[in-house]
XYZ file of C-alpha atoms in Angstrom:
554
model
C -11.297 11.153 -31.573
C -11.823 8.336 -29.063
C -13.010 9.596 -25.674
C -12.861 7.675 -22.410
C -14.286 8.648 -19.023
C -12.648 7.349 -15.873
C -12.333 8.295 -12.228
C -8.537 8.444 -11.963
C -5.887 8.853 -14.658
C -2.476 7.681 -13.410
C 0.449 8.809 -15.561
C 3.536 6.634 -15.070
C 3.618 2.862 -14.519
C 6.634 2.597 -12.268
C 6.469 1.175 -8.721
C 4.474 4.150 -7.380
C 1.931 4.192 -10.214
C 1.504 0.419 -10.247
C 1.012 0.337 -6.468
C -1.511 3.178 -6.660
C -3.404 1.410 -9.465
C -3.619 -1.765 -7.354
C -5.020 0.218 -4.415
C -7.577 1.945 -6.639
C -8.507 -1.343 -8.280
C -8.981 -2.915 -4.869
C -11.463 -0.106 -4.161
C -13.225 -0.763 -7.506
C -12.292 2.705 -8.757
C -12.336 3.187 -12.535
C -8.676 3.837 -13.307
C -6.595 4.298 -16.436
C -2.840 3.775 -16.003
C -0.694 4.994 -18.890
C 3.026 4.893 -19.602
C 5.056 5.916 -22.639
C 7.169 2.744 -22.363
C 6.079 -0.408 -24.162
C 6.114 -2.425 -20.919
C 7.436 -2.359 -17.389
C 11.202 -1.886 -17.120
C 13.633 -4.657 -17.972
C 16.772 -3.232 -16.367
C 17.549 -3.169 -12.618
C 17.040 0.154 -10.858
C 16.003 0.278 -7.182
C 17.345 -2.645 -5.128
C 15.984 -2.128 -1.586
C 12.453 -2.541 -0.244
C 11.625 -1.967 3.415
C 9.110 -3.247 5.955
C 6.622 -0.442 5.384
C 6.508 -1.130 1.644
C 6.100 -4.860 2.235
C 3.196 -4.040 4.534
C 1.626 -2.120 1.659
C 2.190 -5.147 -0.591
C 0.417 -7.201 2.078
C -2.452 -4.688 2.073
C -2.979 -5.127 -1.685
C -2.657 -8.928 -1.475
C 0.723 -9.236 -3.207
C 3.158 -9.799 -0.330
C 3.680 -13.520 -1.015
C 4.224 -12.911 -4.718
C 6.701 -10.083 -4.069
C 8.607 -12.031 -1.408
C 9.373 -14.817 -3.886
C 11.862 -12.407 -5.472
C 13.295 -10.850 -2.308
C 16.356 -11.458 -0.105
C 14.661 -10.781 3.232
C 16.290 -9.254 6.281
C 19.745 -8.320 5.045
C 22.009 -5.843 6.847
C 24.939 -3.568 6.069
C 28.626 -4.028 6.956
C 30.847 -0.944 6.782
C 34.511 -1.369 5.828
C 37.422 1.066 5.883
C 38.386 0.111 2.301
C 38.353 -2.910 -0.033
C 40.130 -5.677 1.849
C 40.080 -3.519 4.974
C 38.563 -3.836 8.429
C 34.830 -3.926 9.172
C 34.271 -1.044 11.586
C 30.451 -1.116 11.915
C 27.442 -3.346 11.264
C 23.733 -2.668 10.878
C 21.815 -5.925 11.206
C 18.190 -5.189 12.155
C 16.345 -8.190 13.549
C 13.097 -6.481 14.565
C 9.963 -6.800 12.443
C 7.727 -4.227 14.113
C 5.443 -3.924 11.104
C 5.273 -7.639 10.383
C 8.178 -7.780 7.900
C 11.998 -7.438 8.006
C 13.248 -3.872 7.939
C 15.726 -4.234 5.046
C 15.225 -6.430 2.009
C 16.919 -6.723 -1.382
C 14.877 -7.088 -4.550
C 15.037 -6.575 -8.315
C 12.823 -3.791 -9.670
C 11.931 -5.503 -12.987
C 10.573 -8.534 -11.108
C 8.779 -6.284 -8.631
C 7.080 -4.225 -11.344
C 6.067 -7.373 -13.232
C 4.399 -8.695 -10.064
C 2.522 -5.430 -9.521
C 1.388 -5.435 -13.145
C 0.150 -9.014 -12.872
C -1.760 -7.935 -9.749
C -3.813 -5.519 -11.841
C -5.349 -8.484 -13.686
C -7.505 -9.024 -10.580
C -9.247 -5.668 -11.021
C -11.647 -5.137 -13.911
C -11.887 -1.436 -13.092
C -8.224 -0.794 -13.998
C -7.001 -0.380 -17.578
C -3.191 -0.358 -17.965
C -2.099 1.080 -21.314
C 1.571 1.067 -22.279
C 2.919 2.929 -25.281
C 0.610 5.836 -24.371
C 2.061 9.318 -23.869
C 0.427 12.248 -22.091
C 0.447 15.197 -24.510
C -1.439 17.803 -22.483
C -4.236 18.284 -19.971
C -6.590 20.975 -18.737
C -8.578 21.249 -15.513
C -11.992 22.596 -14.607
C -14.100 22.555 -11.466
C -15.192 18.951 -11.994
C -12.237 17.116 -13.444
C -9.303 16.867 -15.838
C -9.374 16.468 -19.620
C -6.176 14.898 -20.958
C -4.985 14.292 -24.489
C -3.025 11.035 -24.761
C -1.118 9.809 -27.804
C -1.680 6.092 -28.384
C 0.998 3.668 -29.498
C -0.380 3.834 -33.063
C -0.048 7.622 -33.118
C -3.747 8.383 -32.685
C -5.023 10.794 -30.045
C -7.193 9.650 -27.152
C -9.164 12.081 -24.992
C -9.473 11.021 -21.358
C -11.895 12.689 -18.973
C -11.021 11.943 -15.314
C -12.081 13.271 -11.942
C -8.421 13.356 -10.801
C -4.997 12.891 -12.400
C -1.937 11.583 -10.553
C 1.561 12.099 -11.953
C 3.780 9.180 -10.959
C 6.011 9.770 -13.963
C 9.460 9.985 -12.384
C 12.110 12.561 -11.602
C 11.750 14.279 -14.995
C 7.961 14.306 -14.609
C 6.150 15.803 -17.635
C 3.083 16.238 -15.425
C 5.087 18.379 -13.011
C 6.541 20.359 -15.903
C 3.084 20.987 -17.399
C 1.976 22.324 -14.023
C 5.099 24.546 -13.937
C 5.954 23.264 -10.450
C 9.624 23.740 -9.596
C 11.862 21.343 -7.697
C 13.567 22.864 -4.664
C 15.630 21.786 -1.691
C 19.181 20.554 -1.300
C 21.736 21.218 -4.003
C 23.439 17.887 -3.215
C 24.625 16.151 -6.346
C 27.112 13.348 -7.041
C 27.782 10.791 -9.782
C 28.012 7.052 -9.283
C 28.786 4.214 -11.647
C 26.092 1.559 -11.146
C 26.941 -1.966 -12.325
C 24.367 -4.768 -12.091
C 25.423 -8.395 -12.441
C 23.801 -11.817 -12.541
C 25.017 -15.406 -12.053
C 26.955 -14.004 -9.098
C 29.210 -16.430 -7.187
C 29.643 -14.340 -4.001
C 27.774 -16.081 -1.141
C 27.868 -13.055 1.208
C 24.291 -11.829 1.570
C 24.832 -8.604 3.531
C 25.511 -5.277 1.873
C 29.127 -4.151 2.017
C 29.938 -0.444 2.100
C 33.580 0.549 1.575
C 33.856 3.994 3.189
C 37.115 4.857 1.468
C 37.620 8.568 0.836
C 39.672 7.706 -2.245
C 36.826 5.760 -3.884
C 33.657 4.835 -1.917
C 31.974 1.642 -3.137
C 28.668 -0.043 -2.225
C 28.172 -3.791 -2.903
C 24.534 -4.945 -2.640
C 23.385 -8.595 -2.930
C 20.158 -9.356 -4.763
C 17.794 -12.286 -5.288
C 18.509 -15.127 -7.690
C 22.316 -14.664 -7.618
C 22.296 -11.023 -8.681
C 24.439 -8.199 -7.298
C 24.903 -4.450 -7.639
C 28.075 -2.378 -7.356
C 27.900 1.393 -6.921
C 31.217 3.224 -7.379
C 31.754 6.953 -6.864
C 32.936 8.816 -9.967
C 35.134 11.835 -9.255
C 34.333 15.224 -10.816
C 37.323 15.098 -13.163
C 36.386 11.645 -14.511
C 34.160 11.268 -17.560
C 31.011 9.159 -17.542
C 31.916 7.729 -20.962
C 35.215 6.355 -19.692
C 33.649 5.060 -16.479
C 31.293 2.711 -18.375
C 33.982 1.372 -20.738
C 34.636 -2.338 -20.457
C 38.244 -1.875 -19.386
C 37.452 0.749 -16.731
C 34.572 -1.251 -15.245
C 36.821 -4.322 -14.995
C 39.489 -2.197 -13.289
C 37.061 -0.695 -10.768
C 35.540 -4.104 -9.908
C 38.869 -5.951 -9.686
C 39.287 -5.459 -5.892
C 35.971 -7.300 -5.428
C 35.973 -9.799 -8.286
C 39.719 -10.563 -8.428
C 39.491 -11.324 -12.105
C 36.692 -13.890 -11.752
C 34.158 -13.965 -14.629
C 31.498 -11.299 -14.126
C 28.253 -11.284 -16.087
C 27.247 -7.622 -16.365
C 23.649 -6.863 -17.345
C 23.785 -3.078 -16.980
C 26.320 -0.318 -16.398
C 25.337 3.337 -16.188
C 26.433 6.551 -14.475
C 23.723 8.098 -12.310
C 23.550 11.585 -10.854
C 21.861 11.531 -7.451
C 19.842 14.508 -6.232
C 18.044 15.526 -3.045
C 15.116 17.646 -4.249
C 11.439 18.146 -3.558
C 8.587 19.628 -5.571
C 7.375 22.963 -4.229
C 3.857 21.557 -4.025
C 2.347 18.117 -4.599
C -1.165 19.173 -5.589
C -2.547 21.678 -8.030
C -6.315 21.554 -8.342
C -7.276 18.036 -9.345
C -3.735 16.922 -10.169
C -1.369 15.246 -7.687
C 2.327 14.326 -7.814
C 3.710 11.190 -6.174
C 6.973 9.260 -6.023
C 10.003 10.701 -7.808
C 7.761 13.297 -9.445
C 7.316 14.790 -5.952
C 10.712 14.083 -4.346
C 14.161 12.817 -5.304
C 16.129 10.922 -2.661
C 19.831 9.955 -2.717
C 20.231 6.165 -2.565
C 22.289 5.914 0.627
C 19.297 4.966 2.778
C 17.532 2.906 0.095
C 14.360 4.972 0.531
C 13.556 6.496 -2.872
C 11.228 3.751 -4.087
C 9.880 3.171 -0.587
C 8.889 6.815 -0.211
C 6.936 6.514 -3.469
C 5.067 3.466 -2.192
C 4.200 5.391 0.982
C 2.799 8.157 -1.224
C 0.711 5.650 -3.165
C -0.821 4.101 -0.042
C -1.563 7.453 1.574
C -3.134 9.001 -1.519
C -4.735 5.793 -2.792
C -7.053 5.068 0.118
C -8.074 8.717 0.262
C -9.035 8.783 -3.412
C -11.120 5.641 -2.871
C -12.780 7.258 0.149
C -13.354 10.480 -1.774
C -15.126 8.649 -4.580
C -17.213 6.790 -1.990
C -18.331 10.117 -0.514
C -16.488 9.652 2.791
C -14.017 12.488 2.181
C -14.398 15.985 0.845
C -12.172 17.231 -1.944
C -10.547 19.529 0.605
C -9.596 16.534 2.761
C -7.315 15.333 -0.061
C -4.975 18.201 0.878
C -3.971 15.990 3.811
C -1.925 13.849 1.389
C 0.893 16.380 1.059
C 0.373 17.665 4.604
C 1.079 14.205 5.980
C 3.668 12.906 3.536
C 5.898 15.904 2.868
C 7.700 16.136 6.223
C 8.375 12.406 6.421
C 9.672 12.270 2.853
C 12.047 15.134 3.596
C 13.236 13.474 6.820
C 14.276 10.433 4.783
C 16.091 12.646 2.270
C 18.027 14.141 5.181
C 18.746 10.645 6.527
C 20.202 9.686 3.148
C 22.374 12.802 3.121
C 23.663 12.048 6.622
C 24.423 8.440 5.716
C 26.239 9.747 2.672
C 28.694 11.486 4.994
C 29.648 8.056 6.382
C 29.401 6.044 3.166
C 31.169 8.594 0.956
C 33.511 10.655 3.159
C 34.961 13.703 1.422
C 38.426 13.404 2.923
C 40.554 10.849 4.762
C 40.053 12.887 7.941
C 36.267 12.572 7.613
C 36.676 8.842 7.029
C 38.923 8.436 10.087
C 36.482 10.353 12.297
C 33.554 8.153 11.176
C 35.523 4.933 11.640
C 36.664 6.002 15.121
C 33.136 6.967 16.189
C 31.708 3.584 15.227
C 34.577 1.650 16.847
C 33.895 3.451 20.129
C 30.109 3.098 19.743
C 30.497 -0.684 19.541
C 31.388 -0.658 23.269
C 28.341 1.406 24.301
C 25.293 -0.931 24.097
C 22.567 1.747 23.712
C 24.488 3.487 20.935
C 25.459 0.176 19.316
C 21.852 -1.034 19.277
C 20.645 2.324 17.964
C 22.611 1.653 14.791
C 22.415 -2.148 14.785
C 18.596 -2.121 14.804
C 18.244 0.848 12.428
C 16.601 2.996 15.069
C 18.115 6.001 13.291
C 15.570 5.635 10.487
C 12.792 8.207 11.041
C 9.623 6.411 12.016
C 6.493 7.186 10.038
C 4.690 9.889 11.990
C 2.038 12.468 11.117
C 1.442 15.446 13.365
C -1.453 16.855 11.369
C -3.768 15.746 8.601
C -6.662 13.293 8.748
C -6.244 12.661 12.466
C -8.769 12.834 15.260
C -8.728 15.216 18.181
C -6.039 14.490 20.768
C -6.359 14.795 24.521
C -2.573 14.651 24.940
C -2.490 11.122 26.343
C -2.308 9.366 22.973
C 1.037 10.760 21.817
C 2.600 7.301 21.661
C 0.253 6.217 18.861
C -1.666 9.088 17.262
C -0.378 9.717 13.747
C 1.949 6.709 13.857
C 1.826 3.439 11.971
C 0.452 0.772 14.324
C 2.823 -2.175 14.847
C 1.556 -5.388 13.284
C 1.572 -8.292 15.751
C 1.013 -11.950 15.060
C -2.361 -12.771 16.625
C -4.303 -15.910 17.455
C -8.032 -15.952 16.789
C -10.665 -17.567 18.989
C -10.581 -20.495 16.553
C -6.842 -20.999 17.068
C -5.629 -19.590 13.738
C -2.371 -17.596 13.859
C -1.884 -14.763 11.384
C -0.675 -11.183 11.045
C -3.114 -8.539 12.272
C -3.617 -6.884 8.877
C -4.961 -10.128 7.442
C -8.013 -9.639 9.671
C -8.493 -6.032 8.588
C -8.221 -5.870 4.824
C -8.286 -2.556 2.889
C -10.526 -0.676 5.281
C -10.762 1.166 8.574
C -10.554 -0.759 11.848
C -11.680 -0.084 15.410
C -9.047 -1.757 17.534
C -9.010 -1.967 21.309
C -6.140 -3.219 23.477
C -6.794 -5.222 26.624
C -4.327 -5.952 29.384
C -7.082 -7.153 31.756
C -10.105 -9.414 31.566
C -12.234 -6.612 33.005
C -11.525 -4.256 30.096
C -12.285 -7.053 27.607
C -15.619 -7.728 29.255
C -16.388 -4.000 29.186
C -15.655 -3.937 25.429
C -18.165 -6.731 24.901
C -20.783 -4.888 26.926
C -20.301 -1.545 25.172
C -20.017 -2.003 21.402
C -19.074 1.035 19.286
C -22.167 3.051 18.389
C -21.978 6.150 16.211
C -23.203 7.035 12.733
C -19.586 7.468 11.566
C -18.887 3.806 12.260
C -21.829 2.853 10.073
C -20.382 4.952 7.244
C -16.775 3.790 7.577
C -17.802 0.172 8.236
C -14.640 -0.559 10.252
C -13.539 -4.027 11.289
C -13.940 -4.501 15.065
C -10.949 -6.170 16.729
C -10.108 -6.519 20.422
C -6.430 -7.408 20.953
C -5.750 -9.212 24.203
C -2.302 -9.279 25.789
C -0.671 -12.713 25.864
C -0.556 -12.845 29.662
C -4.338 -12.420 29.972
C -6.148 -15.722 30.424
C -9.020 -15.638 27.906
C -12.395 -15.740 29.629
C -14.970 -18.366 28.874
C -16.932 -17.388 25.811
C -14.225 -15.036 24.531
C -15.830 -12.632 22.011
C -15.353 -13.697 18.400
C -13.871 -10.283 17.595
C -11.097 -10.820 20.183
C -7.613 -12.066 19.277
C -4.493 -12.691 21.333
C -1.221 -10.867 20.757
C 0.824 -14.042 21.100
C 4.233 -12.324 21.361
C 2.999 -9.269 23.313
C 4.257 -7.080 20.476
C 1.933 -4.212 21.420
C 2.891 -4.099 25.092
C 5.313 -1.214 24.659
C 3.144 1.026 22.508
C -0.232 0.181 24.078
C 0.654 -0.506 27.719
C -1.218 2.577 28.940
C -4.257 2.043 26.710
C -6.076 -0.788 28.485
C -9.666 -0.779 27.247
C -9.252 2.277 25.016
C -10.184 2.289 21.356
C -7.914 2.988 18.382
C -9.254 4.153 15.027
C -6.925 2.649 12.429
C -6.954 4.046 8.896
C -6.681 1.839 5.782
C -2.980 2.767 5.489
C -2.427 1.380 9.023
C -1.875 4.789 10.619
C -3.617 5.580 13.908
C -6.200 8.329 13.439
C -6.691 8.623 17.185
C -7.222 6.941 20.536
C -10.227 7.441 22.799
C -12.043 5.878 25.724
C -15.433 4.250 25.008
C -17.293 7.000 26.865
C -15.712 9.643 24.596
C -16.316 7.883 21.307
C -19.140 10.213 20.290
C -17.022 13.339 20.771
C -14.103 11.764 18.920
C -16.296 10.567 16.049
C -18.016 13.954 15.703
C -14.644 15.699 15.441
C -13.260 13.130 13.005
C -16.340 13.452 10.827
C -15.577 17.151 10.475
C -11.970 16.357 9.515
C -13.099 13.896 6.858
C -15.733 16.198 5.429
C -13.963 19.527 5.763
C -15.922 22.544 4.648
C -16.318 21.453 1.015
C -19.003 19.305 -0.483
C -18.671 15.700 0.643
C -21.571 14.234 -1.248
C -20.836 10.907 -2.907
C -18.920 11.422 -6.135
C -20.538 9.823 -9.155
C -18.097 7.207 -10.328
C -17.381 6.793 -13.988
C -18.651 3.628 -15.579
C -15.575 1.704 -16.733
C -15.382 1.463 -20.516
C -15.927 -2.072 -21.789
C -12.552 -3.734 -21.937
C -11.250 -7.247 -21.417
C -9.586 -8.049 -18.127
C -5.901 -7.234 -18.584
C -3.675 -10.275 -18.848
C 0.062 -9.738 -18.505
C 2.230 -11.504 -21.079
C 3.601 -14.821 -19.984
């Protein structure tokens, strides 16, 4: 029997697993990624990617490649019925995290890009046509039996295993972890088309109690229709050629329609009772199932991958204890559930149960259009729960840092001392950062005179960046670690933090804020959070088995 040793075994090469593998590869972690399929998917599935996910793509160096197959910055128009009146619009224009909030994409193209990204990392071995048969844990790792494409058995010894193997997760089943939560369930006919001739690039939602329909534009002249199927209707009839043509007629008016997929989906709102058992983690749909109304299922999985990925890298580098990895579920669970609840609430508007419910929703939005704060709340998608952690791998709080601690830091466009303009994350890379905000020349000069000094900074090796407000005239001999926030994007969130320091984690979340004179106390406390009470000695990384650099098929 062939035996392979690796640091991380990732089971499931969907968007979550592929993103996680790219993060681990970026950290030079020996990783085996397996999937029972012969390749990445060929049929459309998820169709919406948000600003947080694009920021993760930026973090792993794939944003430009992903954006080539994205319709960026689209909104949603809500209609009373097909051919009816538009009663509400959501058209977000903000790009707080450096990217548009709503974007349409095609999952097969997205997965292919992520797979091609793995070719950059010699430490990652993707293996398709490989099926997890079983695994067992001990105090030091996981031993998994994997069936190869040729039917042979491969034994894989890994320090950790991550199940990113979808809503019917075999990894979750082997752990005997139940799914719990909402009992919400409904069936929708999903029809994907190509060579589409409809120039409208916003999503249309027909909130008709008789038959709700969602019409989503995609890149490269593609489109998706989602049509509610009533309980008394059969799935077999719904996907018949005649019935599909009938259901799409109000939108296509008999024009030729090139259909590439038609399927009836059942949507659930569920969550695994726990996301970690020993040295095995669950992520993505294996950990939570989200209705599609908010377009957050795939995006929640990518958030999981970024949160868990950097921590596994740090664990294998000896910066985190094994106990500190518990922060993954502690941080992610509440936010994932908040987005499930958002989807359920949007479902009330998008798929009203009765004509009365539909009339009430339409009336509310018509009135809201005349109340600017309420109108902008919906127009700019402020109803979407912002990423926020209240506990986990965060530093001690003095109560004055509530605006930032545990939140994702906005990503401004900055100008370097050399005149280059770029997004902030491009200066940081996949690592920690010590960021300070300066609304005065005096605080900038103080930052130059008092550089960060603590043993933790030597271990984390953070990038040092001083962000100067646009209205501050740069002093002569501006420090080379200083950049200018050219649009004053951080004014709102950092206005009260002049001269204070922000510890930014690799996933762009703020670990804490502190004044320079309190850096030692903050760093001592954060060291204890990173190390926990368990052993935090550097983990011995597995030597990657000799293998050629993976090349995706052309």
